[in-house]
PDB file of C-alpha atoms and ligand atoms in Angstrom:
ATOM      1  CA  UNK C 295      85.568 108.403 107.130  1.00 72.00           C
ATOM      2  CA  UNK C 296      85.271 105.738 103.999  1.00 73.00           C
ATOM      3  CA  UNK C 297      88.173 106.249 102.164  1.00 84.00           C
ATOM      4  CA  UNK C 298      89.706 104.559  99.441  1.00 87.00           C
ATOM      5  CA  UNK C 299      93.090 104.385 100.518  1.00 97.00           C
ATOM      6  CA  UNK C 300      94.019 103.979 104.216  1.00 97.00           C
ATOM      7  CA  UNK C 301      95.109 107.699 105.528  1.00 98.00           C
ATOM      8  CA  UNK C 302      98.579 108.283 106.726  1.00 98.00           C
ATOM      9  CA  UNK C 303      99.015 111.365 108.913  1.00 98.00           C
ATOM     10  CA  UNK C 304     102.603 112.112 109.173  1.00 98.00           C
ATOM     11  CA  UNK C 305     104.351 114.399 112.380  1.00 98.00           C
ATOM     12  CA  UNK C 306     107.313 116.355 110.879  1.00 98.00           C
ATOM     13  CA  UNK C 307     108.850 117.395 114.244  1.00 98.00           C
ATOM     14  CA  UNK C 308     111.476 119.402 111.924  1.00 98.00           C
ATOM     15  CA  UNK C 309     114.370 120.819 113.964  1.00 98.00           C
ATOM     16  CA  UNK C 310     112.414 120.487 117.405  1.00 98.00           C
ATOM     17  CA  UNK C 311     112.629 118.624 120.615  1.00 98.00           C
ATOM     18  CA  UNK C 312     115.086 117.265 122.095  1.00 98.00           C
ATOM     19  CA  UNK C 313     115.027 113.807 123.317  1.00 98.00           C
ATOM     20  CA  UNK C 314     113.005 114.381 126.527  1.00 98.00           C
ATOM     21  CA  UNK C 315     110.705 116.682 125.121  1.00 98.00           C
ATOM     22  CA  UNK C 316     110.226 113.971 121.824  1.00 98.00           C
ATOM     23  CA  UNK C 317     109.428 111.126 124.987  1.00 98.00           C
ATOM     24  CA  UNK C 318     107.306 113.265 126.384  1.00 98.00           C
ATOM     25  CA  UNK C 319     105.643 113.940 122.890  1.00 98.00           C
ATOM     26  CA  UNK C 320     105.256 110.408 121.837  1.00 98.00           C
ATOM     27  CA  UNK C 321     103.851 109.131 125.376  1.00 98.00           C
ATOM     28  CA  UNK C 322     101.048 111.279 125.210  1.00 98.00           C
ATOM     29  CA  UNK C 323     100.453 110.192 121.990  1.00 98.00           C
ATOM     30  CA  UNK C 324     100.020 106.408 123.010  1.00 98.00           C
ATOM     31  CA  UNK C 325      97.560 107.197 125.868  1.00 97.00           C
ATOM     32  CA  UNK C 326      95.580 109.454 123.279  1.00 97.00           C
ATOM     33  CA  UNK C 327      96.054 107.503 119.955  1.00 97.00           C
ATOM     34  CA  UNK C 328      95.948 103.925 121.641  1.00 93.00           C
ATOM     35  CA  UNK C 329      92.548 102.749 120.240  1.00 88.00           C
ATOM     36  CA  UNK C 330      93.375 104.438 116.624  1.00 94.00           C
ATOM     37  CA  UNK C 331      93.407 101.598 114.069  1.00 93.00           C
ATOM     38  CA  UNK C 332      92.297 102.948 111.017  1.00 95.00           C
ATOM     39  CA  UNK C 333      94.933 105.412 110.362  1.00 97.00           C
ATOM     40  CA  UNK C 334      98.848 105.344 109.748  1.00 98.00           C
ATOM     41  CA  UNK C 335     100.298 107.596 112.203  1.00 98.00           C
ATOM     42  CA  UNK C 336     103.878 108.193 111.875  1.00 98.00           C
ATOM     43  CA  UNK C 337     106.141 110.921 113.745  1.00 98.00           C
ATOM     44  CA  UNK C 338     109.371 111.866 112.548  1.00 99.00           C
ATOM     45  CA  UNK C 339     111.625 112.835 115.147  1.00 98.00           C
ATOM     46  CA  UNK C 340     115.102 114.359 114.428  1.00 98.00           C
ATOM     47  CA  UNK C 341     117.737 111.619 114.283  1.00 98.00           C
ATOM     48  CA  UNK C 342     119.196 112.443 117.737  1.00 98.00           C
ATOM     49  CA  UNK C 343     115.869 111.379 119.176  1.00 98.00           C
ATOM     50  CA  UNK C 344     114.859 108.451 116.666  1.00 98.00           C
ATOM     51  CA  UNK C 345     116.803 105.875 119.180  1.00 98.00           C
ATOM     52  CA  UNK C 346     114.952 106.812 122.289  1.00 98.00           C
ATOM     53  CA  UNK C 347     111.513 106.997 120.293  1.00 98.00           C
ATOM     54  CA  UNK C 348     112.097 104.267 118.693  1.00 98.00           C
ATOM     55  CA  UNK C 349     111.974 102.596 121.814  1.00 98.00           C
ATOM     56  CA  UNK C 350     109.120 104.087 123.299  1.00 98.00           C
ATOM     57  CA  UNK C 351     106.799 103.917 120.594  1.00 98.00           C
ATOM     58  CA  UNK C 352     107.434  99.869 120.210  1.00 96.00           C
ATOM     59  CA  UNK C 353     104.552  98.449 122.333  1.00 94.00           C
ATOM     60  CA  UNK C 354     102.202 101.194 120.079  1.00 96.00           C
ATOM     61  CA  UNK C 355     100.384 101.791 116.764  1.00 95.00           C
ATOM     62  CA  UNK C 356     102.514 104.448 115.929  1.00 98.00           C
ATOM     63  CA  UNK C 357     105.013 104.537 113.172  1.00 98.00           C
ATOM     64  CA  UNK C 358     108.536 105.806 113.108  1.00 98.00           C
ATOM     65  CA  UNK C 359     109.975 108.158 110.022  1.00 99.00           C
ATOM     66  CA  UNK C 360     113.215 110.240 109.410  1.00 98.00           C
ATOM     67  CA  UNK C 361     113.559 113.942 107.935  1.00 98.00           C
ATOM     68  CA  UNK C 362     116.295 113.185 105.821  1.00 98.00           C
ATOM     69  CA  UNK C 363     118.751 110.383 104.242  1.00 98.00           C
ATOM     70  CA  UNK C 364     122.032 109.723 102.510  1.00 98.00           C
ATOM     71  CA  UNK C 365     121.585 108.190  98.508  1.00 98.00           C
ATOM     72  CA  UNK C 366     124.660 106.524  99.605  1.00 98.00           C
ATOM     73  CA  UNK C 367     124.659 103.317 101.495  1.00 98.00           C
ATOM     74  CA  UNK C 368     128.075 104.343 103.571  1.00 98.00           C
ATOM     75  CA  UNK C 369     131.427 105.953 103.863  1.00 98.00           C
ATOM     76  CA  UNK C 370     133.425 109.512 103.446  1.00 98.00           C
ATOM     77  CA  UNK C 371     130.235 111.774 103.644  1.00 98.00           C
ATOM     78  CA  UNK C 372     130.548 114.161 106.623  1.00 98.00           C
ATOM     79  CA  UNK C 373     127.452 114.640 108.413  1.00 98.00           C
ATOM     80  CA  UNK C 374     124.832 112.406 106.348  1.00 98.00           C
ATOM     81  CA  UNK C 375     122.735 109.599 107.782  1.00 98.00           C
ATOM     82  CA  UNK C 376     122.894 106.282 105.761  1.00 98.00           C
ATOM     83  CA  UNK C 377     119.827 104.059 105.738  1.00 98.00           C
ATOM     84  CA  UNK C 378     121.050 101.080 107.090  1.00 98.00           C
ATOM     85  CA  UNK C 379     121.565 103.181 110.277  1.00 98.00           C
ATOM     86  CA  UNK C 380     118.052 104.531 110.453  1.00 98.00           C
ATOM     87  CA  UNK C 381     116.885 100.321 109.819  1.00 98.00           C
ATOM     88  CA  UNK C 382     118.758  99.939 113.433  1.00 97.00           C
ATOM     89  CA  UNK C 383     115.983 101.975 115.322  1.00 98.00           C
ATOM     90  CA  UNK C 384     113.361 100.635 112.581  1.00 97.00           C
ATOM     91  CA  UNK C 385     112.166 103.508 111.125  1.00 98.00           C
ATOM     92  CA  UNK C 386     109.799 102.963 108.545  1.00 98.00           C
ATOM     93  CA  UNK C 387     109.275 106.534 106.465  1.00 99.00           C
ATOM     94  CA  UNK C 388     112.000 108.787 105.618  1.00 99.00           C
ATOM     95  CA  UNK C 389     110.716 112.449 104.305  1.00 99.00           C
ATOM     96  CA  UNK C 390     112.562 113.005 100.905  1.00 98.00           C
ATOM     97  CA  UNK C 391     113.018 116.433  99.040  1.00 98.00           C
ATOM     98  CA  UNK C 392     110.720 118.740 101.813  1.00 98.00           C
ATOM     99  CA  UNK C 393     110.665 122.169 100.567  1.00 98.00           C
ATOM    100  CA  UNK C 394     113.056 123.745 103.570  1.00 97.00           C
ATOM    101  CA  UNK C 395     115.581 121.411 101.712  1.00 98.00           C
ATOM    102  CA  UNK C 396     114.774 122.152  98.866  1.00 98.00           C
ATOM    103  CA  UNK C 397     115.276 125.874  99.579  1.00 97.00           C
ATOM    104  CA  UNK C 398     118.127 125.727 102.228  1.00 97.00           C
ATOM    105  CA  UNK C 399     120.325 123.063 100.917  1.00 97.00           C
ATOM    106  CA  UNK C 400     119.357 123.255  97.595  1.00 98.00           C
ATOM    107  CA  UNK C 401     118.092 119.846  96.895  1.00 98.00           C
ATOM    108  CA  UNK C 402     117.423 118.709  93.146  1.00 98.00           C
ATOM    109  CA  UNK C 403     114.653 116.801  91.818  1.00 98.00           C
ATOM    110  CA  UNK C 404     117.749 114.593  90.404  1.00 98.00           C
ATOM    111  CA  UNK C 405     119.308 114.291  93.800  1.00 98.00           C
ATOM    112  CA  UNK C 406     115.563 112.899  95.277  1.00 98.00           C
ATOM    113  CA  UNK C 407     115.390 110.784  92.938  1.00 98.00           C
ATOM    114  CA  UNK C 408     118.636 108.939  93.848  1.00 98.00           C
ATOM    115  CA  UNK C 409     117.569 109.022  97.532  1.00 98.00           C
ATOM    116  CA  UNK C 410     114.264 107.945  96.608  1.00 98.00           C
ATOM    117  CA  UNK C 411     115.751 104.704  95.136  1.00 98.00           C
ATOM    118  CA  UNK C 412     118.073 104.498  98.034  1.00 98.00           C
ATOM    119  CA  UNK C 413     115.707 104.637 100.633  1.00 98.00           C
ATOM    120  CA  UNK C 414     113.517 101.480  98.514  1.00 98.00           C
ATOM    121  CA  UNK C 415     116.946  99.317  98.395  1.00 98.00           C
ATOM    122  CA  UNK C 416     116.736  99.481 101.968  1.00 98.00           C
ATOM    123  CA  UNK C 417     112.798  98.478 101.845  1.00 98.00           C
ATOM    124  CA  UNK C 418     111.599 101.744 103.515  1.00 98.00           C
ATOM    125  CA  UNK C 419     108.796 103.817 102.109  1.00 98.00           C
ATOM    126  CA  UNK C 420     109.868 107.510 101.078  1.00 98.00           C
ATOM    127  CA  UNK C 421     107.177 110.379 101.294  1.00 99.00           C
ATOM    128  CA  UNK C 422     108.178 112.615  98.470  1.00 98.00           C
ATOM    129  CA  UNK C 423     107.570 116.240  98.911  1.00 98.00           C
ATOM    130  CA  UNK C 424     105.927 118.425  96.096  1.00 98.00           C
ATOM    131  CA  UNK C 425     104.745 121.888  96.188  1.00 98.00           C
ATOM    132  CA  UNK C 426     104.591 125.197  94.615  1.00 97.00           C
ATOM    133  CA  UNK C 427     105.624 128.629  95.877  1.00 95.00           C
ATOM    134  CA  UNK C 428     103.374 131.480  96.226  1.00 93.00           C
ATOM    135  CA  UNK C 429     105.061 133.256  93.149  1.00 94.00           C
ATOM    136  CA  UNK C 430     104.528 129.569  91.042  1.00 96.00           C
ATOM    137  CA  UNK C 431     100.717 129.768  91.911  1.00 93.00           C
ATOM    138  CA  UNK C 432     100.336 133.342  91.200  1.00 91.00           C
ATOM    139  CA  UNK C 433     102.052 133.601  88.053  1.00 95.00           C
ATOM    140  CA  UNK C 434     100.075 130.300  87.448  1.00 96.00           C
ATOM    141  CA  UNK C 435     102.863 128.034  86.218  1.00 97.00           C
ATOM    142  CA  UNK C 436     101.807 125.784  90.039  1.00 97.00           C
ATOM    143  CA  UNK C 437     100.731 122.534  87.226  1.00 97.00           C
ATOM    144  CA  UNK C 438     104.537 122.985  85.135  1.00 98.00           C
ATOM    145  CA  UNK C 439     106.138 122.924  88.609  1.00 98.00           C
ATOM    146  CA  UNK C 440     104.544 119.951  89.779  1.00 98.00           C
ATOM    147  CA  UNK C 441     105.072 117.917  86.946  1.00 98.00           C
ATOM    148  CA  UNK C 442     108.762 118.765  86.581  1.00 98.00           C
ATOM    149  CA  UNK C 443     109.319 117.642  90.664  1.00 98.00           C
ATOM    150  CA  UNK C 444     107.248 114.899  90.203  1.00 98.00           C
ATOM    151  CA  UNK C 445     108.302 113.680  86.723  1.00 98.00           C
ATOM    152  CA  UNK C 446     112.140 114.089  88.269  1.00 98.00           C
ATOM    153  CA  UNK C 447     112.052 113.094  92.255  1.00 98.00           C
ATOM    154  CA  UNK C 448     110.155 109.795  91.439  1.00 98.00           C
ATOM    155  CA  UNK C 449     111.792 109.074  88.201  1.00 98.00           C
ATOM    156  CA  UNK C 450     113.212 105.734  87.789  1.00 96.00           C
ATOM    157  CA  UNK C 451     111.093 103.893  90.355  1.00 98.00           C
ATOM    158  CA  UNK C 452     109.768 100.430  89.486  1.00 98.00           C
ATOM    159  CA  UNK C 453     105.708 100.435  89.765  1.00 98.00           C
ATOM    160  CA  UNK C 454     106.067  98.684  92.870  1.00 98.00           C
ATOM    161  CA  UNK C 455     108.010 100.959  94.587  1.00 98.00           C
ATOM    162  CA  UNK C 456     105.913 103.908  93.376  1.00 98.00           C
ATOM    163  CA  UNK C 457     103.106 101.862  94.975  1.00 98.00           C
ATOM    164  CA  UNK C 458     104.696 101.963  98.088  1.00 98.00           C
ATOM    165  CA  UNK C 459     105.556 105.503  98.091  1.00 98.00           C
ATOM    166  CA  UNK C 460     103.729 108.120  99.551  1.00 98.00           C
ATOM    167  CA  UNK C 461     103.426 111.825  97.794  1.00 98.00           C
ATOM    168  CA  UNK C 462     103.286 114.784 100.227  1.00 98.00           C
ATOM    169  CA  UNK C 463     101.609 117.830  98.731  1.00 98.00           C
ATOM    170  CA  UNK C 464     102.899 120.817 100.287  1.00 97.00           C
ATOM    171  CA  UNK C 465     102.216 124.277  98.924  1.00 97.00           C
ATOM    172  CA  UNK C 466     105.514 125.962  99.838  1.00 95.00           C
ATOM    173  CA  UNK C 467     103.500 129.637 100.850  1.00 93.00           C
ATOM    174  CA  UNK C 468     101.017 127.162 103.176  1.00 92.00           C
ATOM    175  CA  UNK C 469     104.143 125.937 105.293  1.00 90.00           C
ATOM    176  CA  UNK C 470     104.108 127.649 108.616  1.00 86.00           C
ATOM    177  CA  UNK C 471     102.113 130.291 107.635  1.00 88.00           C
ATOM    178  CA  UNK C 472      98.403 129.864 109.110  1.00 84.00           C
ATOM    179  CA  UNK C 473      97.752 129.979 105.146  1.00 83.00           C
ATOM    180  CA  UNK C 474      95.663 126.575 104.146  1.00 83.00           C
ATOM    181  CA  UNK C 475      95.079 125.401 100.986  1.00 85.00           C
ATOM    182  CA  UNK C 476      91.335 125.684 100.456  1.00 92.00           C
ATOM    183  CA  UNK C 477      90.018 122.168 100.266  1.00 95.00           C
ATOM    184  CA  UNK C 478      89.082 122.866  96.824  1.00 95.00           C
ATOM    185  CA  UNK C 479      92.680 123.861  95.834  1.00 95.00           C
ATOM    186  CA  UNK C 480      93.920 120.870  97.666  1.00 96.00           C
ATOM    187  CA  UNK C 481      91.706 118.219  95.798  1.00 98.00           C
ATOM    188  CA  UNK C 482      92.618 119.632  92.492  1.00 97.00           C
ATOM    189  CA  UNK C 483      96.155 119.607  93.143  1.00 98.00           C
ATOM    190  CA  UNK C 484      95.725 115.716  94.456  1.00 98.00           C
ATOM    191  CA  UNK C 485      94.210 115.179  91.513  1.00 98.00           C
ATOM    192  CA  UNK C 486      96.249 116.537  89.182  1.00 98.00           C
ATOM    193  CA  UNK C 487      99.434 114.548  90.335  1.00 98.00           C
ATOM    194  CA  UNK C 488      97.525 111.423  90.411  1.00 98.00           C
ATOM    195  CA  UNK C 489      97.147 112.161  87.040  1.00 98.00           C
ATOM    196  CA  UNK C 490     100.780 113.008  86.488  1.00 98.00           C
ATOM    197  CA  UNK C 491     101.360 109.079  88.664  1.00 98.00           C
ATOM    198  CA  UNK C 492      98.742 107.868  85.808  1.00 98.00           C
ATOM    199  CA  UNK C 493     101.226 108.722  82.453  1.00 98.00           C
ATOM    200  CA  UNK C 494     104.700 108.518  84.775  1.00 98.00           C
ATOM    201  CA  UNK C 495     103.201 105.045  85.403  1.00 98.00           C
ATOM    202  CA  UNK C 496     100.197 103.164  84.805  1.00 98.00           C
ATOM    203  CA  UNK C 497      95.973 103.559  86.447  1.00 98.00           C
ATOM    204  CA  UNK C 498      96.231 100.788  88.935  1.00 98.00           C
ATOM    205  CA  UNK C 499      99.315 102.587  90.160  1.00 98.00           C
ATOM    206  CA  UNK C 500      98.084 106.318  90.426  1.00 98.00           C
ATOM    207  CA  UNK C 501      94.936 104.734  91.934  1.00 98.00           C
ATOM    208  CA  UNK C 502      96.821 103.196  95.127  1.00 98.00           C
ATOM    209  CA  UNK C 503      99.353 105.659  95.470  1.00 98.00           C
ATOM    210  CA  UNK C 504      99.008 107.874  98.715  1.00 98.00           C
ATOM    211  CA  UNK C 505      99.127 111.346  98.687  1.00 98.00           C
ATOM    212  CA  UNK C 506      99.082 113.584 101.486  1.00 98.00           C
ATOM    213  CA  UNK C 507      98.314 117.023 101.971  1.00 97.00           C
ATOM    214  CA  UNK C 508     100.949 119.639 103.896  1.00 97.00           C
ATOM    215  CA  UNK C 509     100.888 123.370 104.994  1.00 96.00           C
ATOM    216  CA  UNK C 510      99.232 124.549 108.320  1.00 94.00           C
ATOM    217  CA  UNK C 511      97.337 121.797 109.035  1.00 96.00           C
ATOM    218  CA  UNK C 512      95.213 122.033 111.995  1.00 96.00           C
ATOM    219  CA  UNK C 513      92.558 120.190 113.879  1.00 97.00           C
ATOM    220  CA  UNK C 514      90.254 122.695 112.338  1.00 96.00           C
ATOM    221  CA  UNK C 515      90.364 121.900 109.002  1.00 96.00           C
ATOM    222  CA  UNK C 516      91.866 118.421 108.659  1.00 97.00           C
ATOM    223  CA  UNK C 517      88.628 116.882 108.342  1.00 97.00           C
ATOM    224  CA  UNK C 518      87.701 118.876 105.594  1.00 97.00           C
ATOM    225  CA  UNK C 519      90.949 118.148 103.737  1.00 97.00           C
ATOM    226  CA  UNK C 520      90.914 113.952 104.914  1.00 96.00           C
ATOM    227  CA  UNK C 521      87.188 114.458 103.111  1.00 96.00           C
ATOM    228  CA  UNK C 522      88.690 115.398  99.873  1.00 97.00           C
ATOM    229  CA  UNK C 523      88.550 112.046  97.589  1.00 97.00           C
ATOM    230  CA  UNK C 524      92.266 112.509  96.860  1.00 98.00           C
ATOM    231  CA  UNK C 525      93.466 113.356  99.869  1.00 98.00           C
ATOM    232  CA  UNK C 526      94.698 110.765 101.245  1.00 98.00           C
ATOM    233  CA  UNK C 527      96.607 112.211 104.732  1.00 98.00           C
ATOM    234  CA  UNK C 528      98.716 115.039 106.163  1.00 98.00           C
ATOM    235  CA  UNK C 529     102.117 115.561 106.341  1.00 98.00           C
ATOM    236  CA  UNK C 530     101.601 117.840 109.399  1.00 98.00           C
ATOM    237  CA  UNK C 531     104.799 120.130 111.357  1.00 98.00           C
ATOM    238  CA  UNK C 532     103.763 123.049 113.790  1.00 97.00           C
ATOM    239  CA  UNK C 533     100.653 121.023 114.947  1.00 98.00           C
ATOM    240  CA  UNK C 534     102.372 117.611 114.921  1.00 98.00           C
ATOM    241  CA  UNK C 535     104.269 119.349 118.428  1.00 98.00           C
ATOM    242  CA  UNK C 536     101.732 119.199 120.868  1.00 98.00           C
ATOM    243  CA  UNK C 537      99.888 115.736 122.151  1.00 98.00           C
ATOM    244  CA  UNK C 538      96.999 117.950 121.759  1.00 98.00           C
ATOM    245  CA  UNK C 539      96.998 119.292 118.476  1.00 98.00           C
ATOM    246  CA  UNK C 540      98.130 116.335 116.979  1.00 98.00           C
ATOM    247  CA  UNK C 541      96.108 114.024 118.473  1.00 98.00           C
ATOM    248  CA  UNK C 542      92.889 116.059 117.714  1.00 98.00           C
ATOM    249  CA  UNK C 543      94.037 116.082 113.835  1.00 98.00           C
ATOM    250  CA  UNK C 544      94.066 112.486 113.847  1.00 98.00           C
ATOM    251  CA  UNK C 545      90.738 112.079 115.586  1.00 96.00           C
ATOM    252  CA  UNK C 546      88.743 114.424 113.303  1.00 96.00           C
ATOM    253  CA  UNK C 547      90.012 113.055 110.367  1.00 95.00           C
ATOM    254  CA  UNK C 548      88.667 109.406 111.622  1.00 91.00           C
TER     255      UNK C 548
HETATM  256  P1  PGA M 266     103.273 123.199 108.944  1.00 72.88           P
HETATM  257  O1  PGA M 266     104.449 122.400 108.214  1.00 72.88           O
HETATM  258  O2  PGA M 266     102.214 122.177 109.299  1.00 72.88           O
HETATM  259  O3  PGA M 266     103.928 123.810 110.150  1.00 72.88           O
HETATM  260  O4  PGA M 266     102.760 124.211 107.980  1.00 72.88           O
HETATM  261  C1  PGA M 266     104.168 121.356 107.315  1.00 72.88           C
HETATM  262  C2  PGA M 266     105.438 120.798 106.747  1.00 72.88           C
HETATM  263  O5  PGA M 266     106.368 121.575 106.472  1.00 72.88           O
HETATM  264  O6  PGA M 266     105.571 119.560 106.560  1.00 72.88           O
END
């Protein structure tokens, strides 16, 4: 596939695998991705695997990403994940603002925004989750929702680092549901907040930015979506669990 901007097809393992299940995962994925040059591939493991995968992913293509991060850079915050810690087992991505957070610990646009800029201090590249709920859509307010995440989880970002950042698209009702966008739907979303990158910042950096698409992707319809002109990767989880599955995603959207 000619594409404008190099696809990046994301694993979000979510709260799965432990850390012989992620090896297992990620060393079927070298034998099956090891010729694979023209697309990022990145899996996110949960933190308690990211050392071990870290490790076995380092002779390989693929790329490493976390779920989650601290905006703080380190002390009296129970529980959190700073980002010089995830820079120890070089992880590249971290996954900022995904709807579950949004939903479960209540996440603000304001609060991804800080983390957004944290995770750029520490020179990694955030993918920025977006997406409407089925209620949004249907009572059609899915553009007003978009523009107030993306207007607030990216705000204050330099061009530079908005250049480096990577949008994730993910209909909230398509998450885990078997429900897909239809490709049409997705390309007019993608286009839409490239538009919204366009005013926020400036052409050249709308034009480079990456956006992927999330919700039930599957190896029979990623290459549809990877056709769309704005779609510019997946941010896959249920799929992204199997060697299979995620393997085949990649392939077809080659
Ligand atoms: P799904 O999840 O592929 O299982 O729908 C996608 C996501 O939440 O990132």
């Amino acid at each position: 596939m000619n594409k404008e901007r190099k696809l990046i097809i994301a694993g979000n393992w979510k709260m799965n695998k432990t850390v012989a299940e992620g090896l297992d995962l990620v060393r079927g994925l070298k034998i099956e991705l090891a010729n694979v040059k023209e697309v990022d591939v990145v899996v996110c493991p949960p933190f308690t695997a990211l050392s071990e995968v870290s490790k076995a992913i380092l002779d390989s293509s693929l790329r490493l990403g976390a779920q989650n991060m601290s905006e703080h850079n380190v002390g009296a915050y129970t529980g959190e994940i700073a980002a010089v810690m995830l820079k120890e087992f070089s992880v590249r991505y971290v996954i900022l603002g995904h709807s579950e957070r949004r939903q479960y610990q209540k996440e603000s646009d304001a609060l991804i925004a800080k983390k957004a800029a944290a995770v750029h201090a520490a020179s990694l590249k955030p993918i920025v989750c977006v997406g409407e709920t089925l209620a949004e859509r249907e009572g059609g307010k899915t553009e007003a929702v978009l523009e107030t995440q993306v207007s607030g989880s990216l705000a204050g970002l330099t061009k530079e680092q908005m250049t480096e950042s990577i949008v994730a698209y993910e209909p909230v009702w398509a998450i885990g549901t078997g429900k897909t966008a239809s490709t049409a739907q997705a390309q007019e979303t993608h286009a839409f907040i490239r538009r919204l990158l366009a005013k926020m910042f400036d052409e050249t950096v709308a034009r480079r930015v990456r956006i992927q698409y999330g919700g039930s992707v599957k190896p029979s319809n990623a290459r549809e979506l990877m056709s769309q002109p704005d779609v510019d990767g997946a941010l896959v989880g249920g799929a992204s669990l199997e060697v299979r599955s995620f393997a085949d995603i990649i392939r077809s959207s080659i």
